[in-house]
Amino acid sequence: MLCTSALCILLLLSATRRGLPKPKMSENGVVPRAKVLTIDTMNPTVKNVEYAVRGPIVARAVELEKELSEGMKKPFAEVIKANIGDAHAMGQQPITFFRQVLALCSYPELLNDSTFPEDAKSRARRILQSCGGNSMGSYSASQGIDSVRQDVARYIERRDGGVPCDPDDIYLTTGASDGIMTMLKLLVCGEGVTRTGVMISIPQYPLYSAALAELGAVQINYYLNEEKCWSLDISELQRALDEARHHCNPRALCIINPGNPTGQVQSRECIEDVIRFAAKEGLFLMADEVYQDNVYADGCQFHSFKKVLFEMGPEYSDTVELASFHSTSKCYMGECGFRGGYMEIINMDDEVKAQLTKLVSVRLCPPVPGQALMDLVVNPPQPGEPSYDNFIKERTATLSALAEKAKLTEQILNTVHGISCNPVQGAMYSFPRIIIPEKAVKEATDKGQQPDMFYCMKMLEETGICLVPGSGFGQKDGTYHFRMTILPPRDKLQILLNKVKEFHQKFTKHYS
Amino acid sequence: MLCTSALCILLLLSATRRGLPKPKMSENGVVPRAKVLTIDTMNPTVKNVEYAVRGPIVARAVELEKELSEGMKKPFAEVIKANIGDAHAMGQQPITFFRQVLALCSYPELLNDSTFPEDAKSRARRILQSCGGNSMGSYSASQGIDSVRQDVARYIERRDGGVPCDPDDIYLTTGASDGIMTMLKLLVCGEGVTRTGVMISIPQYPLYSAALAELGAVQINYYLNEEKCWSLDISELQRALDEARHHCNPRALCIINPGNPTGQVQSRECIEDVIRFAAKEGLFLMADEVYQDNVYADGCQFHSFKKVLFEMGPEYSDTVELASFHSTSKCYMGECGFRGGYMEIINMDDEVKAQLTKLVSVRLCPPVPGQALMDLVVNPPQPGEPSYDNFIKERTATLSALAEKAKLTEQILNTVHGISCNPVQGAMYSFPRIIIPEKAVKEATDKGQQPDMFYCMKMLEETGICLVPGSGFGQKDGTYHFRMTILPPRDKLQILLNKVKEFHQKFTKHYS
């Protein structure tokens, strides 16, 4: 007993001396066993993962909300989360038809309810007939429900002006993130200079950097051209690739179009150039096209990589490997919580495809309600069906409102001295550049913070507005940005933008 | 042009000489570029993944179903899938209350419908109030909806006789598989002899071996004692651990209780022994408790690892690291398609927990309908509420039917000479041992097949019954088994069991 106590004191002393946390003593005076799993003995690749969209600034926003609800006084009445593309949380209404079908699928008794429209019932019946035991509670095939994959294929064919699509190339996923992660997982191999490198745009959506960190792959940054509305220059791709070849094995090129966080919409010509580049350099193409319906700017149009690839002729369409991703979370649906999505894979080696099918089978299947929702997105009410008019009305209202808010955001932000904002051509975000005074940069650096994190954190504390600092997405050294969604309702967005303006002016004055 | 053709012919010749597949020529006579992603250049850890529950035998079953539907003649009228614990697909009905609440949450207009019971409406309102914008289409917190985690914590406290549970230790997941994979991911590090080793039971549920292969961790097999009803011997744990320490760093011990595929229910004493063993040897405990309501045998009872741990006093409850997993997919619910689940983590290092929270944030959130369903499972109708009686009736009916089928399965299989079956004490499977005649073993081996795969494939072709060979779960060398679910409706199960009997007798006769 004495011996144990002595050891205990020694351990405490030694811990204190090294500045380590004191080992907790349990009630019976025994020093607890060391943890099996500590920060020093956990998976090192997980430690390298970062995900700014839900990072420290969001954690603080949640705290502030709690403090407000407990009656604590703040210089604002509510926290406005413009950090994440979470449409319904910002008040966007779901499409009635989609939710009617989901309710029918959840509780098929409602098929006898005469208040539900017939087209909703027939969609629900078709989905249920494809489910084991006619229940969404059954596992689906790991690749996704057959009939849903067929509907996805027909949707892609319509979207791409008749370019054929094989349902067997469709994999339903748990949101697009799941598909992207799975594809990257297949691609990673090698060690040291042969380690797989993956090209991603900077600024990027941080799922990519997080996935690459987790997989221990090499992230190859190519910079979008902010001066030319965040466009993609092939010369920059070439520069990034050539440099990367010295230290890794570049194998894949990721494109986000329309862009996240940068909101640009790629031209058809640029997509052709990218495909030629991928073909020439032997790169697997990954096209993140989850914002395909979110195009607002005049003269901009969404072109799918698949369509452009096939229109470039067999030299490309027979050879270039492509995975394209879509989701129920964005566009006019905004159904993030259902975690629905699909990927289409083109020109994948048959043996690899068999491995992919095996890999997804381990997780059994994507959530069936999300699959059902994906089915409705690709097979919405048709002209002549009872729900058609209302569907079009709701969809148009949402997309028009977004287009208007995209313009409003650009306009107001560009009135602020020290903020410059490219047009929000598509997607759901603006990514303005901000000038941060030297003094503020210094204060941030002294605190060990990125200057734009310092800026956003101050904005949150003073205004309740939650944005994501540009450093979370990557940006050219010495430039600073933030990402702001355009999702709040118009009135609220206007107030928010004016608050941002006011804050920026105050901040600049304070640090000048 | 000539030059290209000559090169092409050379390539073809060289490929043929080396026995490689001929490169396909495209229409314009150009040899296509080599694929970026091939079986030789893909992630090698993915290639090592195997998942028998959805392996080649299931692929063949799907083909057979298609052939039947196309009118092809077979010696059976339908394929019966007894390979996977997919209750609804086998005709089990969902709990009415659960589905009513899900329909209300999907389409909140129904809250005005007087045919829905008040308790279903109040549950739906509570769930929706916890969702951003009152919509299941919003992302939830990455760890899961706050109110659901609170309900889970209260459920665990009730289940464990008052042992406290902190909602902050609860992480909602995309089915239990997701939680298990995430925990294993945190645990993996080191290279060579310092590589993380994880102890898993043999026979095991192949998610474990698949996850370990994907993560490149070392699988440490400990064998359950078939002679003692698949019980767990500490001496066998010790043997496996001592051997493993020579070639890896054993860090975790996985237990499935009630057992999958083996159907045993662990005694309280055995759980205490396992906890003591984990404490002594410095192992992180992972308790897969997804079958916690599936206990049928007289004298058997489910004891959670958490409860036993806390009743062993602070020497253990303050130190042993434990993750416990639950799901909406099994028990009386059988709602696999919704991919709902949770894990509770006990005594996890705070810094590691912060890393876990960060890691799950990259995937944004588990599917919200699955979270809602998990909430209903842990907070079902209470006495006095309008849905209570019907809920109890439905739950009891499902669990009684399963108990009856567990007994029936054991009884009929044990009447077959050459098949011996332990009691199905819990879970949803029987894992009988089968004697395969020498001649059949030889024929299988000549074909490069596992003998029980050969047996199950023959059974599928002759009877339409789809089982999983024991080799997919692991078994002692020289023994053979299959896993069969007890889920088909009683009448169908009886027919199925008699068909198995008949097949086994015929097979044995043929190869003797």
PDB file of C-alpha atoms in Angstrom, chain A residues 26-28 30 32-39 41-44 46-51 53-54 84-94 96 99-100 102-108 110 113 115-116 132-143 174 177-178 181 183-190 196 205-207 210-211 214-215 251-252 279-280 282-284 314-316 318-321 329-330 334-339 347-349 351-352 355-356 358-359 361-369, chain B residues 26-28 30 32-39 41-44 46-51 53-54 84-94 96 99-100 102-108 110 113 115-116 132-143 174 177-178 181 183-190 196 205-207 210-211 214-215 251-252 279-280 282-284 314-316 318-321 329-330 334-339 347-352 355-356 358-359 361-369:
ATOM      1  CA  SER A  26      -9.355   6.971  -8.424  1.00  0.00           C
ATOM      2  CA  GLU A  27     -11.254   6.784  -5.121  1.00  0.00           C
ATOM      3  CA  ASN A  28      -9.349   3.792  -3.860  1.00  0.00           C
ATOM      4  CA  VAL A  30      -4.918   3.497  -7.211  1.00  0.00           C
ATOM      5  CA  PRO A  32      -5.445   4.358 -13.155  1.00  0.00           C
ATOM      6  CA  ARG A  33      -3.930   2.329 -15.950  1.00  0.00           C
ATOM      7  CA  ALA A  34      -2.643   4.344 -18.868  1.00  0.00           C
ATOM      8  CA  LYS A  35      -5.139   4.721 -21.712  1.00  0.00           C
ATOM      9  CA  VAL A  36      -4.826   2.292 -24.602  1.00  0.00           C
ATOM     10  CA  LEU A  37      -5.822   4.973 -27.057  1.00  0.00           C
ATOM     11  CA  THR A  38      -4.166   8.377 -26.694  1.00  0.00           C
ATOM     12  CA  ILE A  39      -3.382  11.219 -29.017  1.00  0.00           C
ATOM     13  CA  THR A  41      -0.974   6.240 -30.083  1.00  0.00           C
ATOM     14  CA  MET A  42      -3.931   6.880 -32.360  1.00  0.00           C
ATOM     15  CA  ASN A  43      -4.020   6.692 -36.142  1.00  0.00           C
ATOM     16  CA  PRO A  44      -1.692   9.490 -37.283  1.00  0.00           C
ATOM     17  CA  VAL A  46      -6.730  10.852 -38.687  1.00  0.00           C
ATOM     18  CA  LYS A  47      -4.863  13.551 -36.793  1.00  0.00           C
ATOM     19  CA  ASN A  48      -3.952  15.178 -40.110  1.00  0.00           C
ATOM     20  CA  VAL A  49      -7.602  15.488 -41.102  1.00  0.00           C
ATOM     21  CA  GLU A  50      -9.106  18.984 -41.060  1.00  0.00           C
ATOM     22  CA  TYR A  51     -12.643  20.046 -41.951  1.00  0.00           C
ATOM     23  CA  VAL A  53     -16.865  23.784 -42.563  1.00  0.00           C
ATOM     24  CA  ARG A  54     -17.540  22.266 -39.158  1.00  0.00           C
ATOM     25  CA  ILE A  84     -22.693  25.456 -44.456  1.00  0.00           C
ATOM     26  CA  GLY A  85     -24.852  24.710 -47.496  1.00  0.00           C
ATOM     27  CA  ASP A  86     -27.767  23.580 -45.358  1.00  0.00           C
ATOM     28  CA  ALA A  87     -30.764  24.935 -47.241  1.00  0.00           C
ATOM     29  CA  HIS A  88     -33.654  23.715 -45.077  1.00  0.00           C
ATOM     30  CA  ALA A  89     -31.957  24.927 -41.912  1.00  0.00           C
ATOM     31  CA  MET A  90     -32.037  28.373 -43.544  1.00  0.00           C
ATOM     32  CA  GLY A  91     -35.772  28.107 -44.171  1.00  0.00           C
ATOM     33  CA  GLN A  92     -35.888  26.673 -47.696  1.00  0.00           C
ATOM     34  CA  GLN A  93     -39.014  24.524 -47.984  1.00  0.00           C
ATOM     35  CA  PRO A  94     -38.845  20.933 -49.200  1.00  0.00           C
ATOM     36  CA  THR A  96     -44.059  18.842 -51.458  1.00  0.00           C
ATOM     37  CA  ARG A  99     -42.077  14.529 -49.070  1.00  0.00           C
ATOM     38  CA  GLN A 100     -45.471  13.077 -49.951  1.00  0.00           C
ATOM     39  CA  LEU A 102     -41.430   9.645 -48.693  1.00  0.00           C
ATOM     40  CA  ALA A 103     -44.365   9.655 -46.257  1.00  0.00           C
ATOM     41  CA  LEU A 104     -46.179   7.087 -48.419  1.00  0.00           C
ATOM     42  CA  CYS A 105     -43.082   4.887 -48.519  1.00  0.00           C
ATOM     43  CA  SER A 106     -42.575   5.226 -44.756  1.00  0.00           C
ATOM     44  CA  TYR A 107     -46.167   4.367 -43.870  1.00  0.00           C
ATOM     45  CA  PRO A 108     -47.812   2.573 -46.802  1.00  0.00           C
ATOM     46  CA  LEU A 110     -51.359   6.196 -46.514  1.00  0.00           C
ATOM     47  CA  ASP A 113     -55.573   8.125 -48.173  1.00  0.00           C
ATOM     48  CA  THR A 115     -55.783  13.307 -50.081  1.00  0.00           C
ATOM     49  CA  PHE A 116     -52.499  12.126 -51.611  1.00  0.00           C
ATOM     50  CA  GLY A 132     -37.386  -6.427 -50.237  1.00  0.00           C
ATOM     51  CA  GLY A 133     -40.713  -7.229 -48.557  1.00  0.00           C
ATOM     52  CA  ASN A 134     -42.017  -3.916 -49.992  1.00  0.00           C
ATOM     53  CA  SER A 135     -40.360  -2.118 -47.084  1.00  0.00           C
ATOM     54  CA  MET A 136     -37.829   0.722 -46.944  1.00  0.00           C
ATOM     55  CA  GLY A 137     -36.593  -1.131 -43.858  1.00  0.00           C
ATOM     56  CA  SER A 138     -34.960  -3.829 -45.991  1.00  0.00           C
ATOM     57  CA  TYR A 139     -31.373  -3.667 -47.140  1.00  0.00           C
ATOM     58  CA  SER A 140     -31.112  -2.780 -50.801  1.00  0.00           C
ATOM     59  CA  ALA A 141     -28.498  -4.133 -53.172  1.00  0.00           C
ATOM     60  CA  SER A 142     -25.186  -2.584 -52.128  1.00  0.00           C
ATOM     61  CA  GLN A 143     -24.906  -0.728 -55.421  1.00  0.00           C
ATOM     62  CA  THR A 174     -24.616   8.009 -48.803  1.00  0.00           C
ATOM     63  CA  SER A 177     -19.102  12.635 -49.878  1.00  0.00           C
ATOM     64  CA  ASP A 178     -19.373   8.874 -49.540  1.00  0.00           C
ATOM     65  CA  MET A 181     -14.278   8.996 -50.447  1.00  0.00           C
ATOM     66  CA  MET A 183     -13.330   6.501 -55.316  1.00  0.00           C
ATOM     67  CA  LEU A 184     -10.292   8.077 -53.674  1.00  0.00           C
ATOM     68  CA  LYS A 185      -9.886   4.951 -51.568  1.00  0.00           C
ATOM     69  CA  LEU A 186      -9.643   2.824 -54.707  1.00  0.00           C
ATOM     70  CA  LEU A 187      -6.991   5.104 -56.184  1.00  0.00           C
ATOM     71  CA  VAL A 188      -4.544   5.239 -53.312  1.00  0.00           C
ATOM     72  CA  CYS A 189      -1.408   3.084 -53.378  1.00  0.00           C
ATOM     73  CA  GLY A 190       2.379   3.245 -53.320  1.00  0.00           C
ATOM     74  CA  THR A 196      -0.722   8.385 -55.226  1.00  0.00           C
ATOM     75  CA  TYR A 205     -14.155  21.927 -50.680  1.00  0.00           C
ATOM     76  CA  PRO A 206     -12.332  20.529 -47.622  1.00  0.00           C
ATOM     77  CA  LEU A 207     -13.837  17.059 -47.944  1.00  0.00           C
ATOM     78  CA  ALA A 210      -9.697  15.639 -45.373  1.00  0.00           C
ATOM     79  CA  ALA A 211     -10.155  12.443 -47.403  1.00  0.00           C
ATOM     80  CA  GLU A 214      -7.129  10.235 -43.960  1.00  0.00           C
ATOM     81  CA  LEU A 215      -5.966   8.018 -46.821  1.00  0.00           C
ATOM     82  CA  ARG A 251      -3.150   9.725 -60.676  1.00  0.00           C
ATOM     83  CA  ALA A 252      -6.360  11.696 -60.370  1.00  0.00           C
ATOM     84  CA  ALA A 279      -6.041  12.008 -71.306  1.00  0.00           C
ATOM     85  CA  LYS A 280      -2.553  13.270 -72.159  1.00  0.00           C
ATOM     86  CA  GLY A 282      -2.972   9.724 -67.683  1.00  0.00           C
ATOM     87  CA  LEU A 283      -5.200  11.040 -64.911  1.00  0.00           C
ATOM     88  CA  PHE A 284      -8.446   9.606 -63.564  1.00  0.00           C
ATOM     89  CA  PRO A 314     -14.065   7.754 -79.200  1.00  0.00           C
ATOM     90  CA  GLU A 315     -10.443   8.776 -78.761  1.00  0.00           C
ATOM     91  CA  TYR A 316     -11.606  10.241 -75.455  1.00  0.00           C
ATOM     92  CA  ASP A 318     -13.508   5.110 -75.031  1.00  0.00           C
ATOM     93  CA  THR A 319     -10.557   5.747 -72.802  1.00  0.00           C
ATOM     94  CA  VAL A 320     -10.741   8.566 -70.260  1.00  0.00           C
ATOM     95  CA  GLU A 321     -11.757   7.240 -66.851  1.00  0.00           C
ATOM     96  CA  SER A 329     -28.409  17.732 -50.814  1.00  0.00           C
ATOM     97  CA  LYS A 330     -28.076  20.749 -53.086  1.00  0.00           C
ATOM     98  CA  GLY A 334     -31.498  20.850 -50.385  1.00  0.00           C
ATOM     99  CA  GLU A 335     -32.289  17.522 -48.725  1.00  0.00           C
ATOM    100  CA  CYS A 336     -28.939  17.125 -46.948  1.00  0.00           C
ATOM    101  CA  GLY A 337     -30.233  15.120 -44.007  1.00  0.00           C
ATOM    102  CA  PHE A 338     -31.328  12.182 -46.160  1.00  0.00           C
ATOM    103  CA  ARG A 339     -27.773  11.521 -47.328  1.00  0.00           C
ATOM    104  CA  ASN A 347     -14.434   3.494 -68.579  1.00  0.00           C
ATOM    105  CA  MET A 348     -13.547   1.836 -65.315  1.00  0.00           C
ATOM    106  CA  ASP A 349     -11.535  -1.358 -65.663  1.00  0.00           C
ATOM    107  CA  GLU A 351     -11.724  -5.931 -62.426  1.00  0.00           C
ATOM    108  CA  VAL A 352     -11.549  -2.652 -60.524  1.00  0.00           C
ATOM    109  CA  GLN A 355     -13.526  -4.556 -56.423  1.00  0.00           C
ATOM    110  CA  LEU A 356     -15.597  -1.405 -56.049  1.00  0.00           C
ATOM    111  CA  LYS A 358     -17.215  -5.682 -53.248  1.00  0.00           C
ATOM    112  CA  LEU A 359     -15.980  -2.704 -51.236  1.00  0.00           C
ATOM    113  CA  SER A 361     -20.995  -4.342 -50.050  1.00  0.00           C
ATOM    114  CA  VAL A 362     -19.174  -4.264 -46.705  1.00  0.00           C
ATOM    115  CA  ARG A 363     -21.268  -1.250 -45.666  1.00  0.00           C
ATOM    116  CA  LEU A 364     -24.363  -3.175 -46.843  1.00  0.00           C
ATOM    117  CA  CYS A 365     -26.249  -0.353 -48.583  1.00  0.00           C
ATOM    118  CA  PRO A 366     -26.805   3.398 -48.719  1.00  0.00           C
ATOM    119  CA  PRO A 367     -29.789   4.592 -46.648  1.00  0.00           C
ATOM    120  CA  VAL A 368     -32.950   3.563 -48.486  1.00  0.00           C
ATOM    121  CA  PRO A 369     -34.925   6.782 -47.798  1.00  0.00           C
TER     122      PRO A 369
ATOM    123  CA  SER B  26     -11.098   1.305 -80.846  1.00  0.00           C
ATOM    124  CA  GLU B  27     -13.013   1.964 -84.060  1.00  0.00           C
ATOM    125  CA  ASN B  28     -10.427   4.320 -85.447  1.00  0.00           C
ATOM    126  CA  VAL B  30      -5.938   3.481 -82.273  1.00  0.00           C
ATOM    127  CA  PRO B  32      -6.553   2.907 -76.347  1.00  0.00           C
ATOM    128  CA  ARG B  33      -4.441   4.413 -73.626  1.00  0.00           C
ATOM    129  CA  ALA B  34      -3.734   2.096 -70.709  1.00  0.00           C
ATOM    130  CA  LYS B  35      -6.164   2.478 -67.820  1.00  0.00           C
ATOM    131  CA  VAL B  36      -5.048   4.687 -64.950  1.00  0.00           C
ATOM    132  CA  LEU B  37      -6.756   2.434 -62.452  1.00  0.00           C
ATOM    133  CA  THR B  38      -6.231  -1.307 -62.849  1.00  0.00           C
ATOM    134  CA  ILE B  39      -6.269  -4.262 -60.529  1.00  0.00           C
ATOM    135  CA  THR B  41      -2.433  -0.253 -59.565  1.00  0.00           C
ATOM    136  CA  MET B  42      -5.385   0.018 -57.203  1.00  0.00           C
ATOM    137  CA  ASN B  43      -5.305   0.219 -53.433  1.00  0.00           C
ATOM    138  CA  PRO B  44      -3.910  -3.167 -52.335  1.00  0.00           C
ATOM    139  CA  VAL B  46      -9.066  -2.938 -50.771  1.00  0.00           C
ATOM    140  CA  LYS B  47      -8.168  -6.075 -52.705  1.00  0.00           C
ATOM    141  CA  ASN B  48      -7.689  -7.908 -49.408  1.00  0.00           C
ATOM    142  CA  VAL B  49     -11.242  -7.102 -48.304  1.00  0.00           C
ATOM    143  CA  GLU B  50     -13.729  -9.983 -48.287  1.00  0.00           C
ATOM    144  CA  TYR B  51     -17.392  -9.902 -47.285  1.00  0.00           C
ATOM    145  CA  VAL B  53     -22.535 -12.179 -46.532  1.00  0.00           C
ATOM    146  CA  ARG B  54     -22.813 -10.514 -49.935  1.00  0.00           C
ATOM    147  CA  ILE B  84     -28.530 -12.017 -44.461  1.00  0.00           C
ATOM    148  CA  GLY B  85     -30.264 -10.656 -41.371  1.00  0.00           C
ATOM    149  CA  ASP B  86     -32.763  -8.683 -43.430  1.00  0.00           C
ATOM    150  CA  ALA B  87     -35.989  -9.073 -41.459  1.00  0.00           C
ATOM    151  CA  HIS B  88     -38.421  -7.029 -43.538  1.00  0.00           C
ATOM    152  CA  ALA B  89     -37.272  -8.677 -46.742  1.00  0.00           C
ATOM    153  CA  MET B  90     -38.349 -11.945 -45.094  1.00  0.00           C
ATOM    154  CA  GLY B  91     -41.806 -10.568 -44.357  1.00  0.00           C
ATOM    155  CA  GLN B  92     -41.391  -9.183 -40.850  1.00  0.00           C
ATOM    156  CA  GLN B  93     -43.680  -6.176 -40.478  1.00  0.00           C
ATOM    157  CA  PRO B  94     -42.403  -2.803 -39.273  1.00  0.00           C
ATOM    158  CA  THR B  96     -46.670   0.772 -36.884  1.00  0.00           C
ATOM    159  CA  ARG B  99     -43.541   4.289 -39.337  1.00  0.00           C
ATOM    160  CA  GLN B 100     -46.299   6.687 -38.377  1.00  0.00           C
ATOM    161  CA  LEU B 102     -41.445   8.745 -39.766  1.00  0.00           C
ATOM    162  CA  ALA B 103     -44.312   9.633 -42.110  1.00  0.00           C
ATOM    163  CA  LEU B 104     -45.192  12.616 -39.909  1.00  0.00           C
ATOM    164  CA  CYS B 105     -41.584  13.775 -39.898  1.00  0.00           C
ATOM    165  CA  SER B 106     -41.312  13.324 -43.685  1.00  0.00           C
ATOM    166  CA  TYR B 107     -44.497  15.235 -44.461  1.00  0.00           C
ATOM    167  CA  PRO B 108     -45.413  17.434 -41.493  1.00  0.00           C
ATOM    168  CA  LEU B 110     -49.902  15.065 -41.648  1.00  0.00           C
ATOM    169  CA  ASP B 113     -54.459  14.516 -39.861  1.00  0.00           C
ATOM    170  CA  THR B 115     -56.181   9.623 -37.914  1.00  0.00           C
ATOM    171  CA  PHE B 116     -52.643   9.730 -36.497  1.00  0.00           C
ATOM    172  CA  GLY B 132     -32.653  22.810 -38.409  1.00  0.00           C
ATOM    173  CA  GLY B 133     -35.619  24.590 -40.003  1.00  0.00           C
ATOM    174  CA  ASN B 134     -37.832  21.830 -38.512  1.00  0.00           C
ATOM    175  CA  SER B 135     -36.880  19.625 -41.464  1.00  0.00           C
ATOM    176  CA  MET B 136     -35.348  16.150 -41.670  1.00  0.00           C
ATOM    177  CA  GLY B 137     -33.682  17.553 -44.794  1.00  0.00           C
ATOM    178  CA  SER B 138     -31.254  19.612 -42.712  1.00  0.00           C
ATOM    179  CA  TYR B 139     -27.864  18.344 -41.674  1.00  0.00           C
ATOM    180  CA  SER B 140     -27.776  17.413 -38.015  1.00  0.00           C
ATOM    181  CA  ALA B 141     -24.813  17.888 -35.726  1.00  0.00           C
ATOM    182  CA  SER B 142     -22.148  15.413 -36.859  1.00  0.00           C
ATOM    183  CA  GLN B 143     -22.343  13.547 -33.569  1.00  0.00           C
ATOM    184  CA  THR B 174     -24.923   5.166 -40.157  1.00  0.00           C
ATOM    185  CA  SER B 177     -21.046  -0.908 -39.232  1.00  0.00           C
ATOM    186  CA  ASP B 178     -20.160   2.752 -39.575  1.00  0.00           C
ATOM    187  CA  MET B 181     -15.318   1.071 -38.814  1.00  0.00           C
ATOM    188  CA  MET B 183     -13.533   3.132 -33.988  1.00  0.00           C
ATOM    189  CA  LEU B 184     -11.161   0.713 -35.704  1.00  0.00           C
ATOM    190  CA  LYS B 185      -9.872   3.578 -37.837  1.00  0.00           C
ATOM    191  CA  LEU B 186      -8.911   5.529 -34.718  1.00  0.00           C
ATOM    192  CA  LEU B 187      -7.046   2.538 -33.314  1.00  0.00           C
ATOM    193  CA  VAL B 188      -4.821   1.675 -36.251  1.00  0.00           C
ATOM    194  CA  CYS B 189      -1.186   2.767 -36.287  1.00  0.00           C
ATOM    195  CA  GLY B 190       2.394   1.464 -36.453  1.00  0.00           C
ATOM    196  CA  THR B 196      -2.088  -2.499 -34.449  1.00  0.00           C
ATOM    197  CA  TYR B 205     -19.154 -11.292 -38.542  1.00  0.00           C
ATOM    198  CA  PRO B 206     -17.072 -10.481 -41.648  1.00  0.00           C
ATOM    199  CA  LEU B 207     -17.440  -6.723 -41.295  1.00  0.00           C
ATOM    200  CA  ALA B 210     -13.144  -6.615 -43.990  1.00  0.00           C
ATOM    201  CA  ALA B 211     -12.551  -3.441 -41.962  1.00  0.00           C
ATOM    202  CA  GLU B 214      -9.091  -2.251 -45.502  1.00  0.00           C
ATOM    203  CA  LEU B 215      -7.232  -0.492 -42.689  1.00  0.00           C
ATOM    204  CA  ARG B 251      -4.650  -3.044 -28.915  1.00  0.00           C
ATOM    205  CA  ALA B 252      -8.313  -3.958 -29.120  1.00  0.00           C
ATOM    206  CA  ALA B 279      -7.793  -4.413 -18.192  1.00  0.00           C
ATOM    207  CA  LYS B 280      -4.855  -6.685 -17.446  1.00  0.00           C
ATOM    208  CA  GLY B 282      -4.281  -3.148 -21.920  1.00  0.00           C
ATOM    209  CA  LEU B 283      -6.893  -3.715 -24.624  1.00  0.00           C
ATOM    210  CA  PHE B 284      -9.571  -1.345 -25.869  1.00  0.00           C
ATOM    211  CA  PRO B 314     -13.920   2.042 -10.082  1.00  0.00           C
ATOM    212  CA  GLU B 315     -10.803  -0.040 -10.622  1.00  0.00           C
ATOM    213  CA  TYR B 316     -12.446  -1.043 -13.897  1.00  0.00           C
ATOM    214  CA  ASP B 318     -12.722   4.414 -14.272  1.00  0.00           C
ATOM    215  CA  THR B 319     -10.162   2.930 -16.595  1.00  0.00           C
ATOM    216  CA  VAL B 320     -11.262   0.319 -19.123  1.00  0.00           C
ATOM    217  CA  GLU B 321     -11.915   1.906 -22.505  1.00  0.00           C
ATOM    218  CA  SER B 329     -31.437  -2.941 -37.988  1.00  0.00           C
ATOM    219  CA  LYS B 330     -31.980  -5.943 -35.707  1.00  0.00           C
ATOM    220  CA  GLY B 334     -35.352  -4.984 -38.309  1.00  0.00           C
ATOM    221  CA  GLU B 335     -35.140  -1.537 -39.954  1.00  0.00           C
ATOM    222  CA  CYS B 336     -31.878  -2.185 -41.845  1.00  0.00           C
ATOM    223  CA  GLY B 337     -32.585   0.140 -44.754  1.00  0.00           C
ATOM    224  CA  PHE B 338     -32.671   3.248 -42.579  1.00  0.00           C
ATOM    225  CA  ARG B 339     -29.034   2.800 -41.507  1.00  0.00           C
ATOM    226  CA  ASN B 347     -13.287   6.278 -20.715  1.00  0.00           C
ATOM    227  CA  MET B 348     -12.014   7.596 -24.002  1.00  0.00           C
ATOM    228  CA  ASP B 349      -9.124  10.017 -23.737  1.00  0.00           C
ATOM    229  CA  ASP B 350     -10.438  13.588 -24.202  1.00  0.00           C
ATOM    230  CA  GLU B 351      -8.018  14.443 -26.977  1.00  0.00           C
ATOM    231  CA  VAL B 352      -8.898  11.282 -28.870  1.00  0.00           C
ATOM    232  CA  GLN B 355     -10.313  13.723 -32.922  1.00  0.00           C
ATOM    233  CA  LEU B 356     -13.264  11.350 -33.218  1.00  0.00           C
ATOM    234  CA  LYS B 358     -13.579  15.937 -35.983  1.00  0.00           C
ATOM    235  CA  LEU B 359     -13.374  12.739 -38.019  1.00  0.00           C
ATOM    236  CA  SER B 361     -17.687  15.824 -39.065  1.00  0.00           C
ATOM    237  CA  VAL B 362     -16.073  15.209 -42.472  1.00  0.00           C
ATOM    238  CA  ARG B 363     -19.021  12.986 -43.430  1.00  0.00           C
ATOM    239  CA  LEU B 364     -21.338  15.759 -42.172  1.00  0.00           C
ATOM    240  CA  CYS B 365     -23.950  13.640 -40.366  1.00  0.00           C
ATOM    241  CA  PRO B 366     -25.618  10.227 -40.196  1.00  0.00           C
ATOM    242  CA  PRO B 367     -28.882  10.022 -42.169  1.00  0.00           C
ATOM    243  CA  VAL B 368     -31.525  11.956 -40.251  1.00  0.00           C
ATOM    244  CA  PRO B 369     -34.411   9.486 -40.849  1.00  0.00           C
TER     245      PRO B 369
END
